[in-house]
Amino acid sequence: LHPTYVGNVVKALGSTKQGYPLVTRSLGEAGVLSTLSSNEFISSIRNQFVARVHKVERLTPTILEVTLHAPLAAKNFEPGQFYRLQNFESLAMCTEDGTTLAMEGLALTGAWQDKEKGLISVIILEMGGSSDLCMHLKDNEEVILMGPTGTPTEIEGNEKVMLIGGGLGNAVLFSIGKAFKDAGSQVLYFAGYKEMKDRYKIEEIEKASDIIIWCCDAGTFEPERPQDKTFHGNIIEGIAAYAKGELGDMPIRTEDCDRVITIGSDRMMAALKNSRYNILKKYFKEDHVAYGSINSPMQCMMKEICAQCLQLHVDPTTGERHYVYSCFNQDQILDHVDFPHLNERLKQNNVHEKLTKHWIDRSLKSLGLR
């Protein structure tokens, strides 16, 4: 065995030796060990901690919803948090030439949860690579689900809130919007898509908002609710058109919004950051706060460990530069985020990602699954 591997095993054993008395004492103080037999205790722990696939459902040609039975993960979820999902190598499909289709850790945001049934839903964009394997998870298959992790979105009551979601970002925002509405805030929601067929979870988005402006690059359509509107163009243009009154009545004015939260591609969020100081400046409240959910590359997702998710911040007033771990808190002050840095970080593994994408495509074809 490699000396580094042996050293890591020794460290793990040392940690276990020191840690198990503390865990045992805590369980004893909680009365767990005195009320349950060993078999009952182990069975209870397995039921709470083991994650299994409940259902896999296709929402659009490129977006999936995976619902998991994971009681503790569902119980502790708060809007804005995310999970790391992987399959077990021992349960993964294998090709005849020896490729084991084990996933890398996927950072996936929780969409909704049913705490009574122990269910949590995550939304996945198929981008090639490990995300393409999620469609082939089997019902009741055990998986690795770490989390929830990250910092919950700050929810305030009695505010007017503007949510701006691009594509997959809308999977995150409908749980956040619902939390704001439940707290007594009003929600103005801009939802952007490339094509009409890319929309999904429409009823959930409606429940999370008082008014929606559906922005679509490929055309318009008739919204499901009378107060909602559609716009043909990108989301920045849609905000401007609504703010000018070009789309009709404005039950919530953009100028009255206290808080802005945006989730989408780095290009869309960068465009929003900049447009608030030029073409959209007069349509935003002067003292509003704006946050972006930063989609940095991630690996461990264990908060300040691997540094894959480091994000540069630049204070717009002082020019001071510092770095933050995005997996610790993904909701970051929009004006502080250096988006060129984020774009470079997102491209850093391009070659490996493209090779993986082609190899998984080849493997799925060899198994007759594509």
PDB file of N, CA, C and O in Angstrom, residues 22 43 69 87 95 144 184 204 286 292:
ATOM      1  N   LEU A  22     -17.635  10.122  22.542  1.00  0.00           N
ATOM      2  CA  LEU A  22     -18.462  11.323  22.554  1.00  0.00           C
ATOM      3  C   LEU A  22     -19.820  11.051  21.915  1.00  0.00           C
ATOM      4  O   LEU A  22     -20.853  11.501  22.406  1.00  0.00           O
ATOM      5  N   SER A  43     -31.434  -0.272  12.734  1.00  0.00           N
ATOM      6  CA  SER A  43     -32.507  -0.181  11.737  1.00  0.00           C
ATOM      7  C   SER A  43     -33.023   1.249  11.627  1.00  0.00           C
ATOM      8  O   SER A  43     -33.255   1.757  10.521  1.00  0.00           O
ATOM      9  N   HIS A  69     -35.745   9.226  -1.436  1.00  0.00           N
ATOM     10  CA  HIS A  69     -36.221   8.987  -0.068  1.00  0.00           C
ATOM     11  C   HIS A  69     -34.999   9.068   0.837  1.00  0.00           C
ATOM     12  O   HIS A  69     -34.137   8.210   0.829  1.00  0.00           O
ATOM     13  N   ASN A  87     -23.779   7.954  -7.334  1.00  0.00           N
ATOM     14  CA  ASN A  87     -24.186   6.555  -7.216  1.00  0.00           C
ATOM     15  C   ASN A  87     -23.051   5.760  -6.581  1.00  0.00           C
ATOM     16  O   ASN A  87     -21.922   6.239  -6.468  1.00  0.00           O
ATOM     17  N   THR A  95     -19.666  -1.526 -18.698  1.00  0.00           N
ATOM     18  CA  THR A  95     -19.641  -1.878 -20.112  1.00  0.00           C
ATOM     19  C   THR A  95     -18.779  -3.121 -20.308  1.00  0.00           C
ATOM     20  O   THR A  95     -18.011  -3.512 -19.411  1.00  0.00           O
ATOM     21  N   ILE A 144     -25.545   7.879  -2.740  1.00  0.00           N
ATOM     22  CA  ILE A 144     -24.872   8.720  -1.751  1.00  0.00           C
ATOM     23  C   ILE A 144     -25.449  10.127  -1.876  1.00  0.00           C
ATOM     24  O   ILE A 144     -25.348  10.752  -2.930  1.00  0.00           O
ATOM     25  N   GLY A 184     -44.732  36.546   4.306  1.00  0.00           N
ATOM     26  CA  GLY A 184     -45.508  37.763   4.171  1.00  0.00           C
ATOM     27  C   GLY A 184     -44.970  38.764   3.176  1.00  0.00           C
ATOM     28  O   GLY A 184     -45.438  39.910   3.125  1.00  0.00           O
ATOM     29  N   GLU A 204     -45.567  25.229  -9.575  1.00  0.00           N
ATOM     30  CA  GLU A 204     -44.745  25.556  -8.409  1.00  0.00           C
ATOM     31  C   GLU A 204     -44.221  26.988  -8.494  1.00  0.00           C
ATOM     32  O   GLU A 204     -44.167  27.703  -7.487  1.00  0.00           O
ATOM     33  N   GLU A 286     -32.874  52.675  -4.999  1.00  0.00           N
ATOM     34  CA  GLU A 286     -31.480  53.068  -4.756  1.00  0.00           C
ATOM     35  C   GLU A 286     -30.818  52.243  -3.658  1.00  0.00           C
ATOM     36  O   GLU A 286     -29.640  51.898  -3.758  1.00  0.00           O
ATOM     37  N   GLY A 292     -26.544  37.123  -5.808  1.00  0.00           N
ATOM     38  CA  GLY A 292     -26.486  36.122  -6.849  1.00  0.00           C
ATOM     39  C   GLY A 292     -26.107  34.783  -6.244  1.00  0.00           C
ATOM     40  O   GLY A 292     -25.245  34.722  -5.358  1.00  0.00           O
TER      41      GLY A 292
END
